[in-house]
Amino acid sequence: MASNLDKVYGSLLPADVAEGFETEGVISAVEPLGQGHINRTFMVTTKKDGAEYYYVFQRINTNVFKMPRELMDNVVRVTEHIRRKTAAEGKPVERCTIKYIKARDGGNGGYLYRDLSGQYWRAYVYIGDCVVYQQVERAGDFEKAGIALGQFQKKLSDFPADGLCETIPNFHNTVSRFGDFKRIIAADPKGRKAECGAEVDFVLSRENYCSRVLDRIASGEVPVRVTHNDTKLNNVLMDAETGDVLCLIDLDTVMPGSALYDFGDSIRFGASSAAEDEQDLSKVHFVPEYYYAYRRGYLSEAEEILTDAEIELLPFSSILLTYECGMRFLGDYIDGDNYFGISRPSHNLDRARTQFKLVSDMEKYFGIKA
Ligand code: GN1
Ligand code: MG
């Protein structure tokens, strides 16, 4: 494929990556896409015989995902499983599942390209005429997102959880996350702990939250399932015209987990009056109306597969996942911002503060205490 990408797009997309996949035509534009905190994502437009084609190229952050081949193997197998089920329901698979593009060199399991500097990339067909919300605007949209998660978990309920690689071990193991946090505050490598004493105390005083779901997994009341593990609203694609949910994207953390992690993480992000990184905490509130809308949608699909313990723990899971994420943001801030992408110096601290505000609100609302 002929191109002058070195000159035009070199800073965004190396030329060998641009030509590394079995895409149609010649690239005409490359733009950054999305709001993810981990991978770098680009929208790539190509032209062939007067037609335009749209792709998403992503550079996988191997600081976070240390097993990119296993990750891509998980993602492709889960996507194929969902595609079969979606086709059986008579739904349009090309809008409701992601189509990954093969790497031209066929290496790394087929769908990953390793560039000349050793970075791993993948590419897929962009699903057009869709929207992604950074915040809930209408309870009805969030209810639809809940339906989508219920359908996702149901479709994967016959996918053997032990057939997937745990690409980030202990991803939602809050006890292990708490251990990481304690190590970070003990090391305090940037001397930032002193300025966030109240936030550190907030985390430490809630240690007993950490094992509550894990204990119920150990007792067998909460089953291990195939779960998405990163269900925030901006990982949900909706049809721009009908408003219907098309699919959950960002399957990088699809792994064995608990349905509670997916439910709680959705509430953490969506049942809030403000953005995850809002700096004015007076604008940040838990919104019960959104919580119930999501719960209604989710249970309309998932109730039939959930155990009593899972349903009982839905409110607590919302607190737990919000607490865990706040602890991760705060830990990353104190550690020197090595994990989550930031666009201002206190970004991770601001994110942690919104999470703790939401935890406090939910504790009051649900009457749950540490
Ligand atoms: C990260 O990649 P992204 O932005 O969808 C993170 C999630 C956090 C989320 C917080 C692999 O998700 O666990 O909940 O940021 N993903 C990873 O916004 O750590
Ligand atoms: Mg994402």
Tab-separated table of C-alpha atoms and ligand atoms in Angstrom:
chain	number	residue	atom	x	y	z
A	1	MET	CA	0.000	0.000	0.000
A	2	ALA	CA	1.580	3.291	-1.077
A	3	SER	CA	1.520	6.124	1.436
A	4	ASN	CA	3.389	9.140	2.707
A	5	LEU	CA	2.501	8.404	6.305
A	6	ASP	CA	5.931	9.090	7.696
A	7	LYS	CA	5.505	12.727	6.789
A	8	VAL	CA	1.827	13.175	7.444
A	9	TYR	CA	0.882	10.867	10.301
A	10	GLY	CA	4.230	9.754	11.640
A	11	SER	CA	3.660	11.228	15.073
A	12	LEU	CA	0.350	9.371	15.543
A	13	LEU	CA	0.741	6.173	13.616
A	14	PRO	CA	4.064	4.734	12.455
A	15	ALA	CA	4.016	3.898	8.726
A	16	ASP	CA	4.710	0.219	9.315
A	17	VAL	CA	1.656	0.030	11.605
A	18	ALA	CA	-0.529	1.845	9.084
A	19	GLU	CA	0.362	-0.841	6.583
A	20	GLY	CA	0.462	-3.694	9.058
A	21	PHE	CA	-3.127	-4.913	8.746
A	22	GLU	CA	-5.321	-6.314	5.985
A	23	THR	CA	-7.243	-3.041	5.672
A	24	GLU	CA	-8.812	-1.854	2.412
A	25	GLY	CA	-7.363	1.034	0.405
A	26	VAL	CA	-4.933	3.826	1.239
A	27	ILE	CA	-5.019	5.810	4.456
A	28	SER	CA	-6.373	9.355	4.073
A	29	ALA	CA	-6.752	10.463	7.724
A	30	VAL	CA	-5.703	9.492	11.248
A	31	GLU	CA	-7.236	11.082	14.352
A	32	PRO	CA	-7.119	10.299	18.079
A	33	LEU	CA	-10.306	8.595	19.288
A	34	GLY	CA	-11.991	8.021	22.638
A	35	GLN	CA	-11.313	8.711	26.297
A	36	GLY	CA	-9.605	5.509	27.482
A	37	HIS	CA	-7.037	5.848	30.249
A	38	ILE	CA	-4.822	2.956	29.133
A	39	ASN	CA	-4.435	2.195	25.419
A	40	ARG	CA	-3.873	4.774	22.655
A	41	THR	CA	-6.685	4.717	20.144
A	42	PHE	CA	-6.947	6.202	16.648
A	43	MET	CA	-9.628	6.483	14.030
A	44	VAL	CA	-8.171	5.650	10.622
A	45	THR	CA	-9.915	6.496	7.354
A	46	THR	CA	-8.902	4.818	4.101
A	47	LYS	CA	-10.000	5.300	0.499
A	48	LYS	CA	-10.374	2.821	-2.315
A	49	ASP	CA	-12.134	3.293	-5.665
A	50	GLY	CA	-13.942	6.374	-4.372
A	51	ALA	CA	-15.257	4.595	-1.250
A	52	GLU	CA	-14.185	5.397	2.324
A	53	TYR	CA	-13.486	2.798	4.988
A	54	TYR	CA	-13.164	3.444	8.725
A	55	TYR	CA	-11.014	1.549	11.179
A	56	VAL	CA	-9.916	1.807	14.790
A	57	PHE	CA	-6.224	1.210	15.487
A	58	GLN	CA	-5.126	0.669	19.081
A	59	ARG	CA	-1.703	0.487	20.598
A	60	ILE	CA	-1.842	-1.877	23.529
A	61	ASN	CA	-0.292	-0.532	26.708
A	62	THR	CA	2.051	-3.347	27.645
A	63	ASN	CA	2.930	-1.670	30.932
A	64	VAL	CA	-0.634	-2.620	31.942
A	65	PHE	CA	-1.262	-5.634	29.703
A	66	LYS	CA	1.861	-7.693	30.027
A	67	MET	CA	0.475	-10.599	27.972
A	68	PRO	CA	-0.805	-9.000	24.748
A	69	ARG	CA	-1.070	-12.298	22.824
A	70	GLU	CA	-3.131	-13.993	25.511
A	71	LEU	CA	-5.212	-10.835	25.823
A	72	MET	CA	-5.998	-10.815	22.103
A	73	ASP	CA	-6.742	-14.532	22.184
A	74	ASN	CA	-9.304	-13.934	24.989
A	75	VAL	CA	-10.840	-11.010	23.122
A	76	VAL	CA	-11.156	-12.825	19.792
A	77	ARG	CA	-12.617	-16.004	21.300
A	78	VAL	CA	-15.153	-14.135	23.429
A	79	THR	CA	-16.116	-11.945	20.460
A	80	GLU	CA	-16.677	-15.014	18.269
A	81	HIS	CA	-18.865	-16.578	20.955
A	82	ILE	CA	-20.962	-13.410	21.227
A	83	ARG	CA	-21.133	-13.145	17.432
A	84	ARG	CA	-22.586	-16.658	17.119
A	85	LYS	CA	-25.245	-15.908	19.736
A	86	THR	CA	-26.053	-12.525	18.213
A	87	ALA	CA	-26.472	-14.101	14.768
A	88	ALA	CA	-28.756	-16.771	16.238
A	89	GLU	CA	-30.952	-13.975	17.629
A	90	GLY	CA	-31.176	-12.479	14.126
A	91	LYS	CA	-29.421	-9.258	15.150
A	92	PRO	CA	-26.939	-7.474	12.836
A	93	VAL	CA	-23.576	-8.944	13.831
A	94	GLU	CA	-21.584	-6.234	12.047
A	95	ARG	CA	-23.121	-3.568	14.337
A	96	CYS	CA	-23.320	-5.659	17.493
A	97	THR	CA	-19.846	-7.216	17.527
A	98	ILE	CA	-16.377	-5.980	16.708
A	99	LYS	CA	-14.654	-7.309	13.589
A	100	TYR	CA	-10.901	-7.562	14.139
A	101	ILE	CA	-8.574	-7.220	11.156
A	102	LYS	CA	-5.809	-9.728	10.546
A	103	ALA	CA	-2.216	-8.556	10.695
A	104	ARG	CA	-0.518	-8.868	7.307
A	105	ASP	CA	2.429	-10.740	8.766
A	106	GLY	CA	0.094	-13.300	10.339
A	107	GLY	CA	2.216	-13.326	13.488
A	108	ASN	CA	1.293	-13.147	17.171
A	109	GLY	CA	-1.841	-15.257	16.838
A	110	GLY	CA	-2.996	-13.464	13.680
A	111	TYR	CA	-4.651	-10.277	14.955
A	112	LEU	CA	-1.733	-8.450	16.538
A	113	TYR	CA	0.971	-6.497	14.784
A	114	ARG	CA	4.260	-5.874	16.528
A	115	ASP	CA	5.766	-2.659	15.184
A	116	LEU	CA	9.405	-1.901	14.468
A	117	SER	CA	9.861	-0.454	17.955
A	118	GLY	CA	8.340	-3.539	19.601
A	119	GLN	CA	4.871	-2.094	20.393
A	120	TYR	CA	1.773	-4.226	19.891
A	121	TRP	CA	-1.164	-2.961	17.819
A	122	ARG	CA	-4.560	-4.230	16.770
A	123	ALA	CA	-7.121	-2.941	14.306
A	124	TYR	CA	-10.852	-3.365	13.878
A	125	VAL	CA	-13.677	-2.070	11.754
A	126	TYR	CA	-15.153	1.147	13.140
A	127	ILE	CA	-18.872	0.858	13.859
A	128	GLY	CA	-20.428	4.030	12.411
A	129	ASP	CA	-23.492	6.070	13.428
A	130	CYS	CA	-23.012	5.331	17.075
A	131	VAL	CA	-22.555	7.356	20.253
A	132	VAL	CA	-20.607	6.800	23.436
A	133	TYR	CA	-21.620	8.775	26.518
A	134	GLN	CA	-19.107	10.112	29.014
A	135	GLN	CA	-21.926	10.651	31.501
A	136	VAL	CA	-25.525	9.545	31.840
A	137	GLU	CA	-27.880	12.160	30.392
A	138	ARG	CA	-31.153	10.227	30.599
A	139	ALA	CA	-32.057	7.423	32.989
A	140	GLY	CA	-33.577	5.527	30.057
A	141	ASP	CA	-30.197	5.290	28.291
A	142	PHE	CA	-28.608	3.912	31.417
A	143	GLU	CA	-31.385	1.345	31.752
A	144	LYS	CA	-30.518	0.192	28.216
A	145	ALA	CA	-26.862	-0.100	29.232
A	146	GLY	CA	-28.021	-2.322	32.107
A	147	ILE	CA	-29.935	-4.508	29.655
A	148	ALA	CA	-26.787	-4.773	27.538
A	149	LEU	CA	-24.685	-5.958	30.482
A	150	GLY	CA	-27.325	-8.527	31.417
A	151	GLN	CA	-27.344	-9.836	27.852
A	152	PHE	CA	-23.551	-9.872	27.724
A	153	GLN	CA	-23.282	-11.958	30.896
A	154	LYS	CA	-26.055	-14.271	29.758
A	155	LYS	CA	-24.448	-14.859	26.366
A	156	LEU	CA	-21.196	-15.743	28.098
A	157	SER	CA	-22.773	-17.888	30.812
A	158	ASP	CA	-21.907	-21.045	28.831
A	159	PHE	CA	-18.352	-19.907	27.997
A	160	PRO	CA	-15.971	-21.831	30.284
A	161	ALA	CA	-14.365	-19.279	32.604
A	162	ASP	CA	-11.264	-21.420	33.049
A	163	GLY	CA	-10.723	-21.292	29.276
A	164	LEU	CA	-9.673	-17.650	29.519
A	165	CYS	CA	-6.277	-16.388	30.529
A	166	GLU	CA	-6.261	-14.091	33.559
A	167	THR	CA	-4.395	-11.362	31.684
A	168	ILE	CA	-4.198	-9.073	34.722
A	169	PRO	CA	-4.126	-11.340	37.757
A	170	ASN	CA	-6.261	-10.205	40.720
A	171	PHE	CA	-7.746	-7.368	38.662
A	172	HIS	CA	-10.747	-6.839	40.961
A	173	ASN	CA	-9.292	-8.584	43.989
A	174	THR	CA	-9.780	-5.692	46.399
A	175	VAL	CA	-7.696	-7.352	49.132
A	176	SER	CA	-4.756	-7.521	46.767
A	177	ARG	CA	-5.430	-3.933	45.596
A	178	PHE	CA	-5.412	-2.824	49.243
A	179	GLY	CA	-2.019	-4.529	49.708
A	180	ASP	CA	-0.688	-2.646	46.663
A	181	PHE	CA	-2.032	0.597	48.105
A	182	LYS	CA	-0.339	0.032	51.466
A	183	ARG	CA	2.979	-0.657	49.742
A	184	ILE	CA	2.655	2.569	47.742
A	185	ILE	CA	1.906	4.740	50.771
A	186	ALA	CA	4.772	3.132	52.685
A	187	ALA	CA	7.183	3.950	49.844
A	188	ASP	CA	5.636	7.372	49.052
A	189	PRO	CA	8.136	7.801	46.182
A	190	LYS	CA	7.141	11.368	45.258
A	191	GLY	CA	6.432	12.672	48.771
A	192	ARG	CA	2.772	13.205	47.862
A	193	LYS	CA	1.189	11.309	50.744
A	194	ALA	CA	1.226	14.288	53.106
A	195	GLU	CA	-1.029	16.363	50.851
A	196	CYS	CA	-3.702	13.653	50.681
A	197	GLY	CA	-3.914	12.504	54.289
A	198	ALA	CA	-7.707	12.669	54.415
A	199	GLU	CA	-8.030	10.546	51.274
A	200	VAL	CA	-5.490	7.991	52.523
A	201	ASP	CA	-7.410	7.723	55.821
A	202	PHE	CA	-10.641	7.275	53.873
A	203	VAL	CA	-9.167	4.201	52.192
A	204	LEU	CA	-7.510	2.730	55.284
A	205	SER	CA	-10.621	3.074	57.444
A	206	ARG	CA	-12.614	0.909	55.031
A	207	GLU	CA	-10.265	-2.069	54.832
A	208	ASN	CA	-13.003	-4.448	55.897
A	209	TYR	CA	-14.886	-3.815	52.636
A	210	CYS	CA	-12.103	-5.511	50.711
A	211	SER	CA	-12.877	-9.160	51.450
A	212	ARG	CA	-16.685	-9.066	51.546
A	213	VAL	CA	-17.267	-10.278	47.987
A	214	LEU	CA	-14.189	-12.516	47.950
A	215	ASP	CA	-15.463	-14.308	51.068
A	216	ARG	CA	-18.771	-15.030	49.346
A	217	ILE	CA	-16.898	-16.309	46.282
A	218	ALA	CA	-14.865	-18.591	48.558
A	219	SER	CA	-18.050	-19.891	50.205
A	220	GLY	CA	-19.523	-20.700	46.786
A	221	GLU	CA	-22.487	-18.300	47.112
A	222	VAL	CA	-21.096	-16.003	44.441
A	223	PRO	CA	-19.990	-17.940	41.340
A	224	VAL	CA	-16.992	-17.145	39.181
A	225	ARG	CA	-18.229	-16.162	35.723
A	226	VAL	CA	-16.837	-14.739	32.524
A	227	THR	CA	-17.107	-11.008	33.084
A	228	HIS	CA	-16.139	-7.811	31.284
A	229	ASN	CA	-14.464	-6.115	34.274
A	230	ASP	CA	-14.462	-2.574	32.828
A	231	THR	CA	-18.104	-1.703	32.249
A	232	LYS	CA	-18.011	2.069	32.514
A	233	LEU	CA	-20.513	3.799	30.274
A	234	ASN	CA	-17.933	4.950	27.739
A	235	ASN	CA	-17.306	1.290	26.966
A	236	VAL	CA	-20.923	0.947	25.753
A	237	LEU	CA	-21.706	1.703	22.093
A	238	MET	CA	-25.196	3.028	21.357
A	239	ASP	CA	-26.902	3.498	17.997
A	240	ALA	CA	-27.002	7.245	17.247
A	241	GLU	CA	-30.401	7.052	15.604
A	242	THR	CA	-32.379	4.588	17.732
A	243	GLY	CA	-30.470	5.008	21.002
A	244	ASP	CA	-30.314	1.225	21.338
A	245	VAL	CA	-27.218	-0.364	22.805
A	246	LEU	CA	-25.126	-2.072	20.140
A	247	CYS	CA	-22.390	-3.710	22.186
A	248	LEU	CA	-19.922	-3.491	25.023
A	249	ILE	CA	-16.470	-2.584	23.729
A	250	ASP	CA	-13.008	-2.666	25.322
A	251	LEU	CA	-12.963	-6.390	26.054
A	252	ASP	CA	-9.320	-6.295	27.176
A	253	THR	CA	-10.197	-7.252	30.715
A	254	VAL	CA	-12.638	-10.046	29.840
A	255	MET	CA	-11.600	-12.650	32.378
A	256	PRO	CA	-12.958	-14.922	35.048
A	257	GLY	CA	-14.591	-12.625	37.623
A	258	SER	CA	-17.823	-11.839	39.420
A	259	ALA	CA	-21.012	-10.416	37.926
A	260	LEU	CA	-20.846	-8.016	40.877
A	261	TYR	CA	-17.680	-6.421	39.535
A	262	ASP	CA	-19.434	-5.528	36.297
A	263	PHE	CA	-22.567	-4.242	37.983
A	264	GLY	CA	-20.668	-2.220	40.596
A	265	ASP	CA	-18.306	-0.693	38.061
A	266	SER	CA	-21.226	0.445	35.885
A	267	ILE	CA	-22.854	2.145	38.870
A	268	ARG	CA	-19.562	3.713	39.941
A	269	PHE	CA	-19.283	5.572	36.654
A	270	GLY	CA	-22.886	6.037	35.590
A	271	ALA	CA	-24.933	6.665	38.735
A	272	SER	CA	-23.078	9.913	39.302
A	273	SER	CA	-24.176	13.471	38.617
A	274	ALA	CA	-20.712	14.411	37.340
A	275	ALA	CA	-17.727	13.255	35.337
A	276	GLU	CA	-15.231	10.845	36.890
A	277	ASP	CA	-12.665	13.657	37.075
A	278	GLU	CA	-14.888	16.578	38.143
A	279	GLN	CA	-12.829	18.987	40.261
A	280	ASP	CA	-15.774	20.694	41.962
A	281	LEU	CA	-16.958	18.075	44.446
A	282	SER	CA	-20.135	20.033	45.176
A	283	LYS	CA	-21.297	18.835	41.743
A	284	VAL	CA	-20.665	15.155	42.478
A	285	HIS	CA	-23.568	13.107	43.860
A	286	PHE	CA	-24.770	9.541	43.727
A	287	VAL	CA	-28.002	9.538	41.688
A	288	PRO	CA	-30.418	6.867	42.995
A	289	GLU	CA	-32.677	7.274	39.944
A	290	TYR	CA	-29.819	6.181	37.690
A	291	TYR	CA	-28.937	3.318	40.029
A	292	TYR	CA	-32.464	1.936	39.882
A	293	ALA	CA	-32.733	2.437	36.123
A	294	TYR	CA	-29.549	0.434	35.542
A	295	ARG	CA	-30.525	-2.217	38.053
A	296	ARG	CA	-33.949	-2.600	36.437
A	297	GLY	CA	-32.430	-3.053	32.982
A	298	TYR	CA	-29.728	-5.399	34.226
A	299	LEU	CA	-32.042	-7.636	36.222
A	300	SER	CA	-34.571	-7.828	33.379
A	301	GLU	CA	-31.951	-9.942	31.605
A	302	ALA	CA	-29.639	-11.312	34.285
A	303	GLU	CA	-31.981	-12.193	37.147
A	304	GLU	CA	-32.488	-15.694	35.773
A	305	ILE	CA	-28.763	-16.510	36.011
A	306	LEU	CA	-27.919	-14.719	39.280
A	307	THR	CA	-27.818	-16.324	42.724
A	308	ASP	CA	-29.600	-14.814	45.740
A	309	ALA	CA	-26.249	-13.724	47.165
A	310	GLU	CA	-25.364	-11.876	43.965
A	311	ILE	CA	-28.656	-9.981	43.999
A	312	GLU	CA	-28.285	-9.191	47.706
A	313	LEU	CA	-24.815	-7.758	47.099
A	314	LEU	CA	-25.705	-5.404	44.212
A	315	PRO	CA	-25.807	-2.270	46.434
A	316	PHE	CA	-22.604	-3.260	48.231
A	317	SER	CA	-20.831	-4.007	44.926
A	318	SER	CA	-21.532	-0.422	43.846
A	319	ILE	CA	-19.715	0.848	46.932
A	320	LEU	CA	-16.914	-1.701	46.626
A	321	LEU	CA	-16.048	-1.020	42.989
A	322	THR	CA	-16.176	2.751	43.539
A	323	TYR	CA	-13.949	2.420	46.610
A	324	GLU	CA	-11.547	0.130	44.748
A	325	CYS	CA	-11.279	2.469	41.762
A	326	GLY	CA	-10.742	5.478	44.044
A	327	MET	CA	-8.018	3.543	45.852
A	328	ARG	CA	-6.369	2.752	42.492
A	329	PHE	CA	-6.506	6.410	41.374
A	330	LEU	CA	-5.129	7.620	44.706
A	331	GLY	CA	-2.440	4.939	44.733
A	332	ASP	CA	-1.386	5.922	41.228
A	333	TYR	CA	-1.245	9.590	42.217
A	334	ILE	CA	0.975	8.875	45.221
A	335	ASP	CA	3.086	6.507	43.126
A	336	GLY	CA	3.774	9.233	40.532
A	337	ASP	CA	1.083	8.584	37.868
A	338	ASN	CA	2.559	5.504	36.256
A	339	TYR	CA	-0.651	3.713	35.317
A	340	PHE	CA	-3.634	5.843	34.285
A	341	GLY	CA	-3.196	8.432	31.544
A	342	ILE	CA	-3.432	11.983	32.929
A	343	SER	CA	-3.866	15.386	31.346
A	344	ARG	CA	-3.170	17.585	34.387
A	345	PRO	CA	-0.894	17.140	37.416
A	346	SER	CA	-3.601	16.356	39.980
A	347	HIS	CA	-5.810	14.365	37.600
A	348	ASN	CA	-5.606	11.085	39.503
A	349	LEU	CA	-6.159	12.826	42.847
A	350	ASP	CA	-9.238	14.582	41.426
A	351	ARG	CA	-10.526	11.227	40.166
A	352	ALA	CA	-9.944	9.612	43.562
A	353	ARG	CA	-11.865	12.411	45.295
A	354	THR	CA	-14.952	11.982	43.109
A	355	GLN	CA	-14.939	8.260	43.839
A	356	PHE	CA	-14.744	8.814	47.599
A	357	LYS	CA	-17.555	11.375	47.449
A	358	LEU	CA	-19.712	8.779	45.690
A	359	VAL	CA	-18.746	6.096	48.220
A	360	SER	CA	-19.840	8.387	51.081
A	361	ASP	CA	-23.137	9.141	49.347
A	362	MET	CA	-23.846	5.463	48.695
A	363	GLU	CA	-22.941	4.460	52.242
A	364	LYS	CA	-25.577	6.902	53.502
A	365	TYR	CA	-28.130	5.961	50.879
A	366	PHE	CA	-27.837	2.196	51.312
A	367	GLY	CA	-27.096	2.294	55.046
A	368	ILE	CA	-23.880	0.314	54.588
A	369	LYS	CA	-20.890	0.879	56.898
A	370	ALA	CA	-17.325	-0.314	56.972
B	1	GN1	C1	-9.349	2.060	32.874
B	1	GN1	O1	-9.146	1.601	29.708
B	1	GN1	P1	-10.278	2.289	30.357
B	1	GN1	O2	-10.074	3.763	30.430
B	1	GN1	O3	-11.590	1.858	29.766
B	1	GN1	C2	-9.088	0.837	33.735
B	1	GN1	C3	-10.349	0.454	34.508
B	1	GN1	C4	-10.802	1.627	35.350
B	1	GN1	C5	-11.018	2.838	34.456
B	1	GN1	C6	-11.360	4.057	35.268
B	1	GN1	C7	-7.172	-2.069	32.306
B	1	GN1	O4	-10.307	1.754	31.886
B	1	GN1	O5	-10.056	-0.647	35.360
B	1	GN1	O6	-12.011	1.325	36.027
B	1	GN1	O7	-9.831	3.125	33.683
B	1	GN1	N1	-8.636	-0.269	32.898
B	1	GN1	C8	-7.559	-0.999	33.258
B	1	GN1	O8	-11.891	5.030	34.441
B	1	GN1	O9	-6.942	-0.826	34.302
B	2	MG	MG	-12.404	1.920	27.608
